[in-house]
Tab-separated table of C-alpha atoms in Angstrom:
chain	number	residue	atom	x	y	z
A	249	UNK	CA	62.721	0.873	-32.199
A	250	UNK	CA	65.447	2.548	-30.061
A	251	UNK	CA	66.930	0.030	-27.377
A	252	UNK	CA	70.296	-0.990	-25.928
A	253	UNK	CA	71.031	-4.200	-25.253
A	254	UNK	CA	74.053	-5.824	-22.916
A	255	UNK	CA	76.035	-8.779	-23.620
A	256	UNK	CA	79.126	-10.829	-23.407
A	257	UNK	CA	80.533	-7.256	-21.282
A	258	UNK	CA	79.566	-4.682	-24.159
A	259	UNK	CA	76.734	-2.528	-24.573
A	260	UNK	CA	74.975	-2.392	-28.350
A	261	UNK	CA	72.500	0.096	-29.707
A	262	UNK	CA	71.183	-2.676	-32.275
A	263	UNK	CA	70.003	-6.231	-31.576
A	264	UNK	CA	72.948	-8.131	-31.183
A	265	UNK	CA	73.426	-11.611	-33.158
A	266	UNK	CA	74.126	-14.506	-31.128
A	267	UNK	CA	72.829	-17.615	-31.575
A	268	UNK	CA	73.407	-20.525	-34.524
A	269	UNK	CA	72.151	-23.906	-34.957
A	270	UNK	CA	74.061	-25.994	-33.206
A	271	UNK	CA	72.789	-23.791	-29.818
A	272	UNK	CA	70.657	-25.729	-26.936
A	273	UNK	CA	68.726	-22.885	-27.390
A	274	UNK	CA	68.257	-22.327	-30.568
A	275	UNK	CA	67.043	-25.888	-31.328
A	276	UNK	CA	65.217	-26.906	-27.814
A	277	UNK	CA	64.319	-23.430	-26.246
A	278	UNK	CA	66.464	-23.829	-23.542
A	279	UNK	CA	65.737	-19.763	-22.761
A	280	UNK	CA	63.958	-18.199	-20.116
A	281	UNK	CA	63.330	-14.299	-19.658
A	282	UNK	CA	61.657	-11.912	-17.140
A	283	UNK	CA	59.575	-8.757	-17.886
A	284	UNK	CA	60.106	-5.078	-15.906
A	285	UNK	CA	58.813	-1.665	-17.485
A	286	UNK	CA	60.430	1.434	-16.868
A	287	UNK	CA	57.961	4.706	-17.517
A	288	UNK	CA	58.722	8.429	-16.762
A	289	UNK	CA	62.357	7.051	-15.108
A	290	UNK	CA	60.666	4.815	-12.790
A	291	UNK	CA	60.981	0.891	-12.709
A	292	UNK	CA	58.110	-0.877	-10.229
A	293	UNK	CA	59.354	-4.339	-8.514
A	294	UNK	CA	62.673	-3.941	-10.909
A	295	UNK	CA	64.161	-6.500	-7.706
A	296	UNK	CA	61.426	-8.868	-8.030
A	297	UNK	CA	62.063	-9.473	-11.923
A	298	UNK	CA	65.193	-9.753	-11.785
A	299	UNK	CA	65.190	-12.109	-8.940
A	300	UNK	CA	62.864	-13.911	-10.253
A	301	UNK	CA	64.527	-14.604	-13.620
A	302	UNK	CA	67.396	-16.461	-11.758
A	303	UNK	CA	64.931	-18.707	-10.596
A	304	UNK	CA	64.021	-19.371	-13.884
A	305	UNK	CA	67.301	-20.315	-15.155
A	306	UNK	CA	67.673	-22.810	-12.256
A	307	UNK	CA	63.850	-24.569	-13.312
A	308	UNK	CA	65.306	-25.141	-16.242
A	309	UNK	CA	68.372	-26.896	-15.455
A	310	UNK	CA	71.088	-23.733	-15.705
A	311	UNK	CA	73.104	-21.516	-13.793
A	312	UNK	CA	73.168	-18.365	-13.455
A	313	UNK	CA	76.105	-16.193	-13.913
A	314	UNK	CA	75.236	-12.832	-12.436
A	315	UNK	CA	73.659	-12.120	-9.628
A	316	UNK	CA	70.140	-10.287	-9.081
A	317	UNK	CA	71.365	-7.442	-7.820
A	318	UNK	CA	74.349	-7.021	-10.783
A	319	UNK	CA	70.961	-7.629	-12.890
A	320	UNK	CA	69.382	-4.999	-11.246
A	321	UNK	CA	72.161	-2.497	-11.845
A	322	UNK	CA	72.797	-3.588	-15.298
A	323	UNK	CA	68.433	-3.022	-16.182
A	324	UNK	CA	69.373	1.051	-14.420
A	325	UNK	CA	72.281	1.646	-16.748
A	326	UNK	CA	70.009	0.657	-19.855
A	327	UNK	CA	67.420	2.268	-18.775
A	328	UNK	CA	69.643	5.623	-17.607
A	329	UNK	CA	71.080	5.450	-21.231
A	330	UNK	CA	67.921	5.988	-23.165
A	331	UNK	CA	65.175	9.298	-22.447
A	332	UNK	CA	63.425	9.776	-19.287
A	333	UNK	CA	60.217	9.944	-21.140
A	334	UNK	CA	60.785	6.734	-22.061
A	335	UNK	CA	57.878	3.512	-22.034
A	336	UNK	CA	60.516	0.677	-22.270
A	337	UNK	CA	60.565	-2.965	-21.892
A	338	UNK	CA	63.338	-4.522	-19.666
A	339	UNK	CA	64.402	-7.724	-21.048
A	340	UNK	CA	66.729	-9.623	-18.850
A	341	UNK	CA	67.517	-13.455	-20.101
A	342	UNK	CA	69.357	-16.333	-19.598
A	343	UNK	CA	70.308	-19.066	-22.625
A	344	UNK	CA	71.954	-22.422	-22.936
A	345	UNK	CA	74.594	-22.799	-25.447
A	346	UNK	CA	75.333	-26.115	-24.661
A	347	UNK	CA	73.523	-29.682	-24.090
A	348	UNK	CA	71.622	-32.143	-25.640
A	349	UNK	CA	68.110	-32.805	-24.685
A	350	UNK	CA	68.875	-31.352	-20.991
A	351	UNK	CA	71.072	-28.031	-21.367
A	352	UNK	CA	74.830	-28.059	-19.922
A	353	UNK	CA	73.811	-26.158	-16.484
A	354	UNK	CA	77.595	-23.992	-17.084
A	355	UNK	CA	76.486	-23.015	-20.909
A	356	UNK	CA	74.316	-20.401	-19.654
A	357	UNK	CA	74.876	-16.889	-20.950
A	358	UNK	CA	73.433	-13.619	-19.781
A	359	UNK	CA	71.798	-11.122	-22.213
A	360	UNK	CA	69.555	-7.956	-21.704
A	361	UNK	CA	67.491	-6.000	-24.030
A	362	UNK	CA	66.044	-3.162	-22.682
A	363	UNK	CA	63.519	-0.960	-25.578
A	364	UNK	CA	60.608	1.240	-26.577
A	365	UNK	CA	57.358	-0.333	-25.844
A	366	UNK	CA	54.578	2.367	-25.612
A	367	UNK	CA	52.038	1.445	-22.482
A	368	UNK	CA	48.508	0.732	-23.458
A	369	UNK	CA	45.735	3.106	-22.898
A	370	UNK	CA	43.059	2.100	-20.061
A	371	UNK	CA	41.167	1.475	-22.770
A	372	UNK	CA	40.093	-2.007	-22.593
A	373	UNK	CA	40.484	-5.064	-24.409
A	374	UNK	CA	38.352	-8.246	-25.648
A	375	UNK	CA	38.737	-11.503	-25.214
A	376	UNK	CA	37.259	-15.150	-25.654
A	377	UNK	CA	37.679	-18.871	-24.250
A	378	UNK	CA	39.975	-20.614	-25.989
A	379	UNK	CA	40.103	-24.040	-26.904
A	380	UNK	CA	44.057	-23.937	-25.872
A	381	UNK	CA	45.012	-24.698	-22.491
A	382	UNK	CA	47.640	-24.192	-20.135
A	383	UNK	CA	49.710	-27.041	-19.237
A	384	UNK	CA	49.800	-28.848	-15.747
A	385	UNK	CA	53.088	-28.673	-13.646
A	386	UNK	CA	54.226	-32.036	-14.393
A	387	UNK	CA	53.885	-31.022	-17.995
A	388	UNK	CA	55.812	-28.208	-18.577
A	389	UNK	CA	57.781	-26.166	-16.686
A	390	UNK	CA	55.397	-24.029	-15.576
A	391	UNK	CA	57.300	-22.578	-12.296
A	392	UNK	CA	59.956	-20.591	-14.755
A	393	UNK	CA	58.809	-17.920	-17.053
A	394	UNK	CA	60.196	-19.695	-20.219
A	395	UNK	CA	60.385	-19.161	-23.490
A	396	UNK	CA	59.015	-22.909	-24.759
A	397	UNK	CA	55.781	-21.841	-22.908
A	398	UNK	CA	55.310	-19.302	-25.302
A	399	UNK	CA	53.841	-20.969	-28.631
A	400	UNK	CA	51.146	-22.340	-27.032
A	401	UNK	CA	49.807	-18.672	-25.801
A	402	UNK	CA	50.784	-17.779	-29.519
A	403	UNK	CA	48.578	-20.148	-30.606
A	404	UNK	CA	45.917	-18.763	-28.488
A	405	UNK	CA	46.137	-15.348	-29.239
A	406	UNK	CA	46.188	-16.171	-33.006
A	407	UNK	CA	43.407	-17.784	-32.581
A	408	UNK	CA	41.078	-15.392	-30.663
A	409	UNK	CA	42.374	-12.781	-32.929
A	410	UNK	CA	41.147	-15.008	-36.108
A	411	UNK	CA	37.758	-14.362	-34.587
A	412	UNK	CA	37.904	-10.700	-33.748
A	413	UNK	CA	38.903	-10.785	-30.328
A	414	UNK	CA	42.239	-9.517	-28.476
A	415	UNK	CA	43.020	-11.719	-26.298
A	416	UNK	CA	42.051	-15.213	-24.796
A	417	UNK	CA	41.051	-16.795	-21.664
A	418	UNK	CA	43.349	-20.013	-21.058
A	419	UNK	CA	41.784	-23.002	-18.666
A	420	UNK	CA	44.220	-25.075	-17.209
A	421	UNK	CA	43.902	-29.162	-17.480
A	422	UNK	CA	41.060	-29.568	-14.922
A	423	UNK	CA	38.958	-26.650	-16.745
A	424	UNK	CA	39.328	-24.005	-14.347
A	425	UNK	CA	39.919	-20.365	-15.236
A	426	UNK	CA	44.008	-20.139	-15.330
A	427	UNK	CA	44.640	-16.919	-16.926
A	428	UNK	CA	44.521	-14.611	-20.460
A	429	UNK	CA	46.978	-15.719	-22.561
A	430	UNK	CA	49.167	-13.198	-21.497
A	431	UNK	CA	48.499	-11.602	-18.337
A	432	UNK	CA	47.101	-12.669	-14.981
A	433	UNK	CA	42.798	-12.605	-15.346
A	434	UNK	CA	40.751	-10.860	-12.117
A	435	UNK	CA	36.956	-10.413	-12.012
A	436	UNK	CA	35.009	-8.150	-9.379
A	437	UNK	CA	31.331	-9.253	-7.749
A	438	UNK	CA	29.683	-7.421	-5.583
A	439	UNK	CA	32.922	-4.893	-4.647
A	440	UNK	CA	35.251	-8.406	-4.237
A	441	UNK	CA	38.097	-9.006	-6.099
A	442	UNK	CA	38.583	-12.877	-7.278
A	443	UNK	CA	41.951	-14.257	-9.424
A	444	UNK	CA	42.218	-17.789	-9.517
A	445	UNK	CA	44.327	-19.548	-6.938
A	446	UNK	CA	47.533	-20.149	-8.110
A	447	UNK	CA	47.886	-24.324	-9.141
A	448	UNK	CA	51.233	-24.704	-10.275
A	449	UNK	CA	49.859	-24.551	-14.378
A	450	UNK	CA	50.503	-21.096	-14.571
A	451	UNK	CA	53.120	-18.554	-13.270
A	452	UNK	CA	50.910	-15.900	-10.815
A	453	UNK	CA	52.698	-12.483	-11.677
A	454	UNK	CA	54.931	-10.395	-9.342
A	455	UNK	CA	52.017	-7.440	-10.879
A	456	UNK	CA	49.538	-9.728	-9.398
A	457	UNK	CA	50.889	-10.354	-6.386
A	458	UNK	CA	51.212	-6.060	-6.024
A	459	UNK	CA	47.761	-5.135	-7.300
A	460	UNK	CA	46.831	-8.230	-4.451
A	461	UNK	CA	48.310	-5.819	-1.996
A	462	UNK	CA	47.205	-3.096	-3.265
A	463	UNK	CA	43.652	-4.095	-3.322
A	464	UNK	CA	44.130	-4.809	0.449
A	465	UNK	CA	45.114	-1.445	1.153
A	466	UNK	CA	42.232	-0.223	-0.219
A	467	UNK	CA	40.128	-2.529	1.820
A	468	UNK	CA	39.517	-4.459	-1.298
A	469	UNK	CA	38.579	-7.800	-0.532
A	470	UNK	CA	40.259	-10.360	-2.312
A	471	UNK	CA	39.733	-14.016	-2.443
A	472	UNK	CA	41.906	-16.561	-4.907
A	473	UNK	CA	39.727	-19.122	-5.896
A	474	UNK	CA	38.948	-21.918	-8.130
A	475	UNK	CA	37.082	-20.274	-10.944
A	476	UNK	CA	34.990	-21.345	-14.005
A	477	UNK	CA	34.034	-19.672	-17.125
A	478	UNK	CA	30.464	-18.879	-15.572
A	479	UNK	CA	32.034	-16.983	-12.823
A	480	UNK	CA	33.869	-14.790	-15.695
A	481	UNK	CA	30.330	-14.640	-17.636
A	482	UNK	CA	28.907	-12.954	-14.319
A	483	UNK	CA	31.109	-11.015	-13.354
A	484	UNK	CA	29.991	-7.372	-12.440
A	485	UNK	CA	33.706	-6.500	-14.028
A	486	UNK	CA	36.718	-8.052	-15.305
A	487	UNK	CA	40.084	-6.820	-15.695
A	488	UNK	CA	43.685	-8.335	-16.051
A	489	UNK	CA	46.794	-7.482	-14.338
A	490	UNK	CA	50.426	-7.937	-16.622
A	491	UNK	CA	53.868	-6.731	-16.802
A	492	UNK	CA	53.021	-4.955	-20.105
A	493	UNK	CA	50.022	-2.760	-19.237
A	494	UNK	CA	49.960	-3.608	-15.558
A	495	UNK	CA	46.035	-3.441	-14.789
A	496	UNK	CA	44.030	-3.327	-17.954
A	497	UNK	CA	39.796	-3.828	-18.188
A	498	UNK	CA	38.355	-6.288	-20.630
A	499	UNK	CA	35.481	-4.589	-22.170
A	500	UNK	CA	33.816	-7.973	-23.712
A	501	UNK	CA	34.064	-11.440	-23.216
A	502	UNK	CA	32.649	-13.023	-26.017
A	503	UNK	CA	29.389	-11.592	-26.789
A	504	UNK	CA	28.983	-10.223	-23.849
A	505	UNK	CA	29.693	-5.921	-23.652
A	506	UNK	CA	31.254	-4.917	-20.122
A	507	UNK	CA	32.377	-1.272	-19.045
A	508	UNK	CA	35.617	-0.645	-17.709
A	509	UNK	CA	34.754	-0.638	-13.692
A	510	UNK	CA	35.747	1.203	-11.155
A	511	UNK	CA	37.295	-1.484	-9.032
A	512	UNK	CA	40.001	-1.911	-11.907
A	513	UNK	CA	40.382	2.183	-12.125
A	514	UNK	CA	41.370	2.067	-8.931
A	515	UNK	CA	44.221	-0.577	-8.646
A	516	UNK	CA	45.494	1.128	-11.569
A	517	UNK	CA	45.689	4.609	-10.169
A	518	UNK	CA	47.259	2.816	-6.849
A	519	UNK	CA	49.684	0.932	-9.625
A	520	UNK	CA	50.920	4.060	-11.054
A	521	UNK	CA	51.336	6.245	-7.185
A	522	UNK	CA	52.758	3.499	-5.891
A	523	UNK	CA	55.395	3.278	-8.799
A	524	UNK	CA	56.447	6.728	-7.922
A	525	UNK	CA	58.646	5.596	-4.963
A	526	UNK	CA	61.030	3.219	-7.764
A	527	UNK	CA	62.730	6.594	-9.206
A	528	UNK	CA	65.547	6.123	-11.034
A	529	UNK	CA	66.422	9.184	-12.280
């Protein structure tokens, strides 16, 4: 997997070593990342990642060291270093070295890995209801994309993969739709676009919150909504929106066959023109 990676002031073609047991985050996941692609030289909503992940650090209980926009400069020089026909994954994260249960806020060290991650066809993908569920607010920290949040989605995934499916469609504590285990969830009925409203159990994507407005362009309606597993059942199509493939169409949900729909063509076609005006180089 070619990569470079920044930290401590020194770039590193090779995953650098730096955590050991005695760590806050080694021992009680004290991490929290973001997660920005950069295809053909170009790098969609770059800002909003990396702004985002210092609100992460802050959720839970650390301080950031860098600002967004040295973040922002230091995800173009990785991704500047490596081939302009590059499909990477742009890593930016924060860690606690210090603590006990809580982390020591001024332990928190910057670290960026920035790597070859090929982007999915629009192919389609399967998924099921899983018995898992996303956590409510006062349960987790569920306004910070952090790394603790993680196993449970693993779990998840495992799981719906132990049946033959891809992926898996999370509820949240009161049993509505939340989201796929790892990516944002939309459906389309009648020519409307529905996600669920965002509750606080689950973090609604800076990709969703651009295919929203992308949608609108388009004249797309688009209504966030409570939503149950019926309303995924019936949908006419349903699709996901992520970081990692950015709008993707589910193609079953459990034993039911769907065809990728138009509705979900389209955002992604808008994804990829709009990306065009995030050139790097």
């Amino acid at each position: 997997m070619a990569g470079v990676y920044f930290y401590n002031g020194d770039w590193h073609d090779e995953n650098p070593r730096v955590l050991g047991p005695a760590d806050h985050a080694f021992w009680m996941s004290s991490s929290v990342f973001d997660g920005a692609r950069s295809f053909q030289g170009m790098a969609p909503d770059l800002d909003l990642h990396c702004e985002r992940l210092g609100r992460s650090a802050e959720a839970l209980g650390m301080k950031p060291t860098l600002e967004a926009g040295e973040v922002i400069e230091l995800c173009k020089t990785a991704i500047r270093k490596l081939p302009k026909e590059s499909e990477l994954y742009i890593r930016p994260m924060y860690f606690a070295r210090g603590g006990f249960i809580d982390p020591d806020p001024d332990s928190a060290e910057f670290i960026l890995a920035v790597y070859d991650q090929p982007m999915p066809e629009f192919s389609g993908f399967s998924a099921h209801f899983s018995p898992y569920q996303r956590p409510a607010s006062n349960m987790a920290p569920t306004n910070a994309k952090a790394s603790c949040l993680y196993p449970n989605s693993g779990r998840a995934v495992a799981h719906a993969r132990s049946l033959g499916f891809d992926n898996a469609i999370m509820l949240d504590a009161n049993n509505n739709v939340a989201e796929f285990a790892t990516s944002n969830i939309w459906t389309v009925k009648d020519g409307v676009a529905f996600t669920p409203a965002p509750t606080g159990c689950f973090l609604a994507g800076i990709t969703r919150a651009r295919v929203k407005k992308l949608a609108e362009a388009a004249d797309i309606e688009v209504v966030e909504t409570y939503m149950t597993p019926d309303d995924i059942r019936s949908a006419d199509e349903v699709f996901n929106s992520g970081n990692f493939g950015k709008v993707m169409p589910v193609t079953r949900i459990e034993d039911r066959e769907l065809q990728p729909g138009p509705v979900a063509a389209k955002l992604r076609d808008m994804y990829m023109d709009f990306s065009k005006a995030s050139q790097i180089f």
